[in-house]
Amino acid sequence: MSELSAFPIAKRWPAKHPDLLQLYSFPTPNGVKISIALEEIGLPYEAHAVDIGKNESWTPEFLSLNPNGKIPAIVDPNGPGGKPLGLFESGAILLYLAEKTGKLMPADPALRYETIQWVFFQMAAIGPMFGQVGFFHKFAGRDYEDKRPLERYRDESKRLLGVLETRLDGRDWIMGEYSIADVSMLGWVRNLVGFYGARDLVEFDRLKRVPAWLERGLARPAVQRGLDIPKRP
């Protein structure tokens, strides 16, 4: 595995196909962004399950690639100039895959920056806020007597859903055409109303365009495949 030999992560999660892009992930909203993108693009890859339930993302091998200790991360043995490239942070990986393949990103420079803007909107707003709703509504935070944090994240999540609702006026997809902007958000909205059980909490059904967008997105075969990649151990 000469292309991967410089990466300690490849020793803990050995590659069967070291010539392919290597994905180290788990099926969380951030994780499935990349598997969905890869499935949509059709770029061959090999997926490795980094079990966050066993804290595998905090092992030295994973941290050597992603010092932030969060999934996902990739190693592309065929990076720029034909040299291997390791990347972490899902937004950066989405941009890399789109630019590497010329897919899921408008060719027009102005529209390209607009797409990046919406990916950043997910990374800086939707992801953190929806994740906090999950913590305070479904996980350990639900036992907190003080409900003000939950109320704060609930209200902010409702506001962010309203931003999406407005953006989707007259559009099937965030950019008109399906793009990495949609890929970045589908898993998060799905988790908010499904896995986190916050559909009623955020009054999701008061919206019209966001539920229809989510339904369209989840109906895509590549999205359905990507939601289960890598399979949980």
mmCIF file of C-alpha atoms in Angstrom:
data_model
loop_
_atom_site.group_PDB
_atom_site.id
_atom_site.type_symbol
_atom_site.label_atom_id
_atom_site.label_comp_id
_atom_site.label_asym_id
_atom_site.label_seq_id
_atom_site.Cartn_x
_atom_site.Cartn_y
_atom_site.Cartn_z
ATOM 1 C CA MET A 1 0.000 0.000 0.000
ATOM 2 C CA SER A 2 2.692 2.439 -1.041
ATOM 3 C CA GLU A 3 0.283 5.344 -1.592
ATOM 4 C CA LEU A 4 -1.037 5.009 1.965
ATOM 5 C CA SER A 5 2.118 3.984 3.825
ATOM 6 C CA ALA A 6 2.686 7.496 5.175
ATOM 7 C CA PHE A 7 -0.684 7.473 6.928
ATOM 8 C CA PRO A 8 -0.848 5.668 10.311
ATOM 9 C CA ILE A 9 -4.634 5.441 10.002
ATOM 10 C CA ALA A 10 -4.188 2.924 7.190
ATOM 11 C CA LYS A 11 -2.465 0.567 9.590
ATOM 12 C CA ARG A 12 -5.405 0.447 12.012
ATOM 13 C CA TRP A 13 -7.948 0.314 9.175
ATOM 14 C CA PRO A 14 -6.074 -1.529 6.390
ATOM 15 C CA ALA A 15 -7.112 -0.884 2.821
ATOM 16 C CA LYS A 16 -8.173 -3.752 0.612
ATOM 17 C CA HIS A 17 -7.988 -1.396 -2.361
ATOM 18 C CA PRO A 18 -5.238 1.127 -1.580
ATOM 19 C CA ASP A 19 -5.542 2.701 -5.022
ATOM 20 C CA LEU A 20 -9.036 3.994 -4.126
ATOM 21 C CA LEU A 21 -10.050 6.962 -2.038
ATOM 22 C CA GLN A 22 -10.281 5.860 1.596
ATOM 23 C CA LEU A 23 -13.206 7.047 3.734
ATOM 24 C CA TYR A 24 -13.002 6.813 7.529
ATOM 25 C CA SER A 25 -16.442 7.509 8.901
ATOM 26 C CA PHE A 26 -19.583 6.471 10.753
ATOM 27 C CA PRO A 27 -23.231 7.008 9.701
ATOM 28 C CA THR A 28 -23.890 10.263 11.554
ATOM 29 C CA PRO A 29 -25.155 13.429 9.807
ATOM 30 C CA ASN A 30 -21.583 14.621 9.269
ATOM 31 C CA GLY A 31 -20.403 11.177 8.239
ATOM 32 C CA VAL A 32 -23.080 10.447 5.668
ATOM 33 C CA LYS A 33 -22.495 13.755 3.885
ATOM 34 C CA ILE A 34 -19.384 12.278 2.352
ATOM 35 C CA SER A 35 -20.731 8.814 1.582
ATOM 36 C CA ILE A 36 -23.766 10.429 -0.070
ATOM 37 C CA ALA A 37 -21.521 12.731 -2.108
ATOM 38 C CA LEU A 38 -19.321 9.817 -3.188
ATOM 39 C CA GLU A 39 -22.356 7.767 -4.167
ATOM 40 C CA GLU A 40 -23.830 10.691 -6.115
ATOM 41 C CA ILE A 41 -20.554 11.423 -7.875
ATOM 42 C CA GLY A 42 -19.742 7.791 -8.631
ATOM 43 C CA LEU A 43 -16.114 8.103 -7.534
ATOM 44 C CA PRO A 44 -14.802 4.684 -6.440
ATOM 45 C CA TYR A 45 -13.875 4.527 -2.772
ATOM 46 C CA GLU A 46 -13.394 2.199 0.172
ATOM 47 C CA ALA A 47 -15.245 2.858 3.423
ATOM 48 C CA HIS A 48 -13.952 2.059 6.903
ATOM 49 C CA ALA A 49 -16.213 2.224 9.969
ATOM 50 C CA VAL A 50 -14.679 4.303 12.756
ATOM 51 C CA ASP A 51 -16.919 3.304 15.650
ATOM 52 C CA ILE A 52 -17.615 6.452 17.652
ATOM 53 C CA GLY A 53 -19.474 4.352 20.213
ATOM 54 C CA LYS A 54 -16.123 2.798 21.074
ATOM 55 C CA ASN A 55 -14.302 6.159 20.892
ATOM 56 C CA GLU A 56 -12.260 4.966 17.929
ATOM 57 C CA SER A 57 -12.089 8.499 16.572
ATOM 58 C CA TRP A 58 -9.886 9.379 19.560
ATOM 59 C CA THR A 59 -7.274 6.705 18.839
ATOM 60 C CA PRO A 60 -3.764 7.886 17.894
ATOM 61 C CA GLU A 61 -4.160 6.532 14.364
ATOM 62 C CA PHE A 62 -7.326 8.491 13.675
ATOM 63 C CA LEU A 63 -6.008 11.624 15.373
ATOM 64 C CA SER A 64 -2.938 11.466 13.149
ATOM 65 C CA LEU A 65 -5.258 12.242 10.231
ATOM 66 C CA ASN A 66 -7.910 14.304 11.996
ATOM 67 C CA PRO A 67 -6.576 16.131 15.072
ATOM 68 C CA ASN A 68 -10.127 17.294 15.806
ATOM 69 C CA GLY A 69 -11.111 13.712 16.625
ATOM 70 C CA LYS A 70 -14.379 13.836 14.692
ATOM 71 C CA ILE A 71 -15.553 11.797 11.738
ATOM 72 C CA PRO A 72 -15.283 11.847 8.787
ATOM 73 C CA ALA A 73 -11.826 11.959 7.246
ATOM 74 C CA ILE A 74 -10.439 10.788 3.917
ATOM 75 C CA VAL A 75 -7.184 9.856 2.276
ATOM 76 C CA ASP A 76 -7.110 10.204 -1.489
ATOM 77 C CA PRO A 77 -4.092 8.348 -2.904
ATOM 78 C CA ASN A 78 -4.667 10.259 -6.144
ATOM 79 C CA GLY A 79 -4.749 13.790 -4.810
ATOM 80 C CA PRO A 80 -3.586 16.992 -6.512
ATOM 81 C CA GLY A 81 -0.542 16.379 -8.668
ATOM 82 C CA GLY A 82 -1.024 12.648 -8.224
ATOM 83 C CA LYS A 83 0.152 12.824 -4.604
ATOM 84 C CA PRO A 84 -1.768 11.383 -1.631
ATOM 85 C CA LEU A 85 -3.924 13.855 0.259
ATOM 86 C CA GLY A 86 -5.500 13.486 3.686
ATOM 87 C CA LEU A 87 -8.419 15.725 4.667
ATOM 88 C CA PHE A 88 -10.708 16.181 7.651
ATOM 89 C CA GLU A 89 -13.798 18.355 8.232
ATOM 90 C CA SER A 90 -16.814 17.366 6.152
ATOM 91 C CA GLY A 91 -17.316 20.731 4.469
ATOM 92 C CA ALA A 92 -13.745 20.802 3.180
ATOM 93 C CA ILE A 93 -14.106 17.229 1.937
ATOM 94 C CA LEU A 94 -17.337 18.080 0.103
ATOM 95 C CA LEU A 95 -15.632 20.987 -1.651
ATOM 96 C CA TYR A 96 -12.655 18.822 -2.535
ATOM 97 C CA LEU A 97 -14.794 16.065 -4.037
ATOM 98 C CA ALA A 98 -16.887 18.544 -6.024
ATOM 99 C CA GLU A 99 -13.831 20.280 -7.448
ATOM 100 C CA LYS A 100 -11.973 17.015 -8.074
ATOM 101 C CA THR A 101 -14.817 15.608 -10.168
ATOM 102 C CA GLY A 102 -16.574 18.715 -11.479
ATOM 103 C CA LYS A 103 -19.855 17.405 -10.063
ATOM 104 C CA LEU A 104 -22.392 18.701 -7.524
ATOM 105 C CA MET A 105 -21.044 22.235 -7.960
ATOM 106 C CA PRO A 106 -22.072 24.935 -10.478
ATOM 107 C CA ALA A 107 -19.410 25.832 -13.029
ATOM 108 C CA ASP A 108 -20.253 29.547 -12.873
ATOM 109 C CA PRO A 109 -17.858 31.221 -10.384
ATOM 110 C CA ALA A 110 -20.544 33.357 -8.725
ATOM 111 C CA LEU A 111 -22.844 30.361 -8.265
ATOM 112 C CA ARG A 112 -19.896 28.350 -6.984
ATOM 113 C CA TYR A 113 -19.340 30.845 -4.171
ATOM 114 C CA GLU A 114 -23.063 30.926 -3.457
ATOM 115 C CA THR A 115 -23.010 27.142 -3.084
ATOM 116 C CA ILE A 116 -20.049 27.340 -0.711
ATOM 117 C CA GLN A 117 -22.011 29.930 1.276
ATOM 118 C CA TRP A 118 -24.800 27.409 1.901
ATOM 119 C CA VAL A 119 -22.346 24.660 2.821
ATOM 120 C CA PHE A 120 -20.879 27.063 5.391
ATOM 121 C CA PHE A 121 -24.417 27.834 6.585
ATOM 122 C CA GLN A 122 -24.811 24.153 7.402
ATOM 123 C CA MET A 123 -21.415 23.880 9.070
ATOM 124 C CA ALA A 124 -21.699 27.038 11.168
ATOM 125 C CA ALA A 125 -25.413 26.999 11.975
ATOM 126 C CA ILE A 126 -27.563 23.988 11.163
ATOM 127 C CA GLY A 127 -25.093 21.336 12.294
ATOM 128 C CA PRO A 128 -24.208 22.874 15.677
ATOM 129 C CA MET A 129 -27.775 23.940 16.501
ATOM 130 C CA PHE A 130 -29.487 20.701 15.474
ATOM 131 C CA GLY A 131 -26.818 18.729 17.309
ATOM 132 C CA GLN A 132 -27.560 20.635 20.507
ATOM 133 C CA VAL A 133 -31.287 19.980 20.092
ATOM 134 C CA GLY A 134 -30.409 16.292 19.878
ATOM 135 C CA PHE A 135 -28.376 16.466 23.077
ATOM 136 C CA PHE A 136 -31.000 18.312 25.112
ATOM 137 C CA HIS A 137 -34.061 16.588 23.626
ATOM 138 C CA LYS A 138 -32.918 12.984 23.158
ATOM 139 C CA PHE A 139 -29.661 12.377 24.983
ATOM 140 C CA ALA A 140 -28.249 13.221 28.428
ATOM 141 C CA GLY A 141 -29.351 16.839 28.364
ATOM 142 C CA ARG A 142 -33.018 15.881 28.486
ATOM 143 C CA ASP A 143 -32.630 15.145 32.191
ATOM 144 C CA TYR A 144 -31.469 18.679 32.951
ATOM 145 C CA GLU A 145 -33.965 20.460 35.135
ATOM 146 C CA ASP A 146 -33.157 23.812 33.531
ATOM 147 C CA LYS A 147 -34.928 23.763 30.151
ATOM 148 C CA ARG A 148 -33.591 27.101 28.975
ATOM 149 C CA PRO A 149 -30.773 25.578 26.877
ATOM 150 C CA LEU A 150 -33.253 23.326 25.074
ATOM 151 C CA GLU A 151 -35.554 26.276 24.474
ATOM 152 C CA ARG A 152 -32.684 28.366 23.118
ATOM 153 C CA TYR A 153 -31.575 25.668 20.649
ATOM 154 C CA ARG A 154 -35.177 24.839 19.735
ATOM 155 C CA ASP A 155 -35.916 28.455 18.853
ATOM 156 C CA GLU A 156 -32.701 28.862 16.882
ATOM 157 C CA SER A 157 -33.359 25.623 14.985
ATOM 158 C CA LYS A 158 -36.844 26.844 14.111
ATOM 159 C CA ARG A 159 -35.304 30.064 12.808
ATOM 160 C CA LEU A 160 -32.786 28.158 10.687
ATOM 161 C CA LEU A 161 -35.518 25.963 9.241
ATOM 162 C CA GLY A 162 -37.287 29.196 8.343
ATOM 163 C CA VAL A 163 -34.179 30.353 6.482
ATOM 164 C CA LEU A 164 -34.249 27.132 4.464
ATOM 165 C CA GLU A 165 -37.984 27.460 3.884
ATOM 166 C CA THR A 166 -37.473 30.925 2.403
ATOM 167 C CA ARG A 167 -34.531 29.806 0.282
ATOM 168 C CA LEU A 168 -36.529 26.960 -1.235
ATOM 169 C CA ASP A 169 -39.281 29.254 -2.469
ATOM 170 C CA GLY A 170 -39.524 28.454 -6.174
ATOM 171 C CA ARG A 171 -36.644 25.944 -5.982
ATOM 172 C CA ASP A 172 -36.552 22.161 -5.731
ATOM 173 C CA TRP A 173 -32.992 22.357 -4.418
ATOM 174 C CA ILE A 174 -31.018 24.951 -2.514
ATOM 175 C CA MET A 175 -29.153 26.114 -5.614
ATOM 176 C CA GLY A 176 -31.912 25.248 -8.045
ATOM 177 C CA GLU A 177 -29.821 22.304 -9.207
ATOM 178 C CA TYR A 178 -28.908 19.552 -6.747
ATOM 179 C CA SER A 179 -25.501 20.290 -5.219
ATOM 180 C CA ILE A 180 -23.212 19.757 -2.246
ATOM 181 C CA ALA A 181 -25.326 22.351 -0.439
ATOM 182 C CA ASP A 182 -28.198 19.854 -0.353
ATOM 183 C CA VAL A 183 -25.864 16.977 0.488
ATOM 184 C CA SER A 184 -24.519 18.904 3.464
ATOM 185 C CA MET A 185 -27.965 19.362 5.037
ATOM 186 C CA LEU A 186 -30.102 16.326 4.204
ATOM 187 C CA GLY A 187 -28.665 14.136 6.954
ATOM 188 C CA TRP A 188 -29.024 16.875 9.559
ATOM 189 C CA VAL A 189 -32.668 17.650 8.811
ATOM 190 C CA ARG A 190 -33.436 13.931 8.645
ATOM 191 C CA ASN A 191 -31.862 13.394 12.065
ATOM 192 C CA LEU A 192 -33.609 16.372 13.617
ATOM 193 C CA VAL A 193 -37.110 15.147 12.796
ATOM 194 C CA GLY A 194 -36.340 11.419 12.888
ATOM 195 C CA PHE A 195 -33.542 10.140 15.108
ATOM 196 C CA TYR A 196 -33.689 13.103 17.498
ATOM 197 C CA GLY A 197 -37.492 12.924 17.601
ATOM 198 C CA ALA A 198 -37.804 16.709 17.463
ATOM 199 C CA ARG A 199 -40.392 16.998 14.688
ATOM 200 C CA ASP A 200 -43.080 18.417 16.958
ATOM 201 C CA LEU A 201 -40.595 20.351 19.081
ATOM 202 C CA VAL A 202 -39.459 22.472 16.117
ATOM 203 C CA GLU A 203 -42.938 22.528 14.540
ATOM 204 C CA PHE A 204 -41.556 20.933 11.399
ATOM 205 C CA ASP A 205 -44.960 20.336 9.854
ATOM 206 C CA ARG A 206 -45.742 24.047 9.865
ATOM 207 C CA LEU A 207 -43.305 24.224 6.952
ATOM 208 C CA LYS A 208 -44.136 23.266 3.372
ATOM 209 C CA ARG A 209 -41.009 23.512 1.264
ATOM 210 C CA VAL A 210 -38.450 21.993 3.662
ATOM 211 C CA PRO A 211 -40.417 18.746 4.204
ATOM 212 C CA ALA A 212 -40.908 18.410 0.438
ATOM 213 C CA TRP A 213 -37.183 19.036 -0.137
ATOM 214 C CA LEU A 214 -36.291 16.422 2.468
ATOM 215 C CA GLU A 215 -38.633 13.897 0.861
ATOM 216 C CA ARG A 216 -37.126 14.553 -2.577
ATOM 217 C CA GLY A 217 -33.632 14.190 -1.212
ATOM 218 C CA LEU A 218 -34.283 10.973 0.680
ATOM 219 C CA ALA A 219 -35.889 9.487 -2.432
ATOM 220 C CA ARG A 220 -32.599 9.693 -4.326
ATOM 221 C CA PRO A 221 -31.029 6.214 -4.602
ATOM 222 C CA ALA A 222 -27.529 7.551 -3.907
ATOM 223 C CA VAL A 223 -28.778 9.208 -0.723
ATOM 224 C CA GLN A 224 -30.432 5.998 0.455
ATOM 225 C CA ARG A 225 -27.199 4.091 -0.133
ATOM 226 C CA GLY A 226 -25.042 6.756 1.485
ATOM 227 C CA LEU A 227 -27.120 6.855 4.662
ATOM 228 C CA ASP A 228 -25.933 3.318 5.491
ATOM 229 C CA ILE A 229 -22.236 3.728 4.588
ATOM 230 C CA PRO A 230 -20.119 2.616 6.259
ATOM 231 C CA LYS A 231 -22.313 0.000 7.858
ATOM 232 C CA ARG A 232 -22.321 0.023 11.638
ATOM 233 C CA PRO A 233 -20.129 -2.753 13.040
#
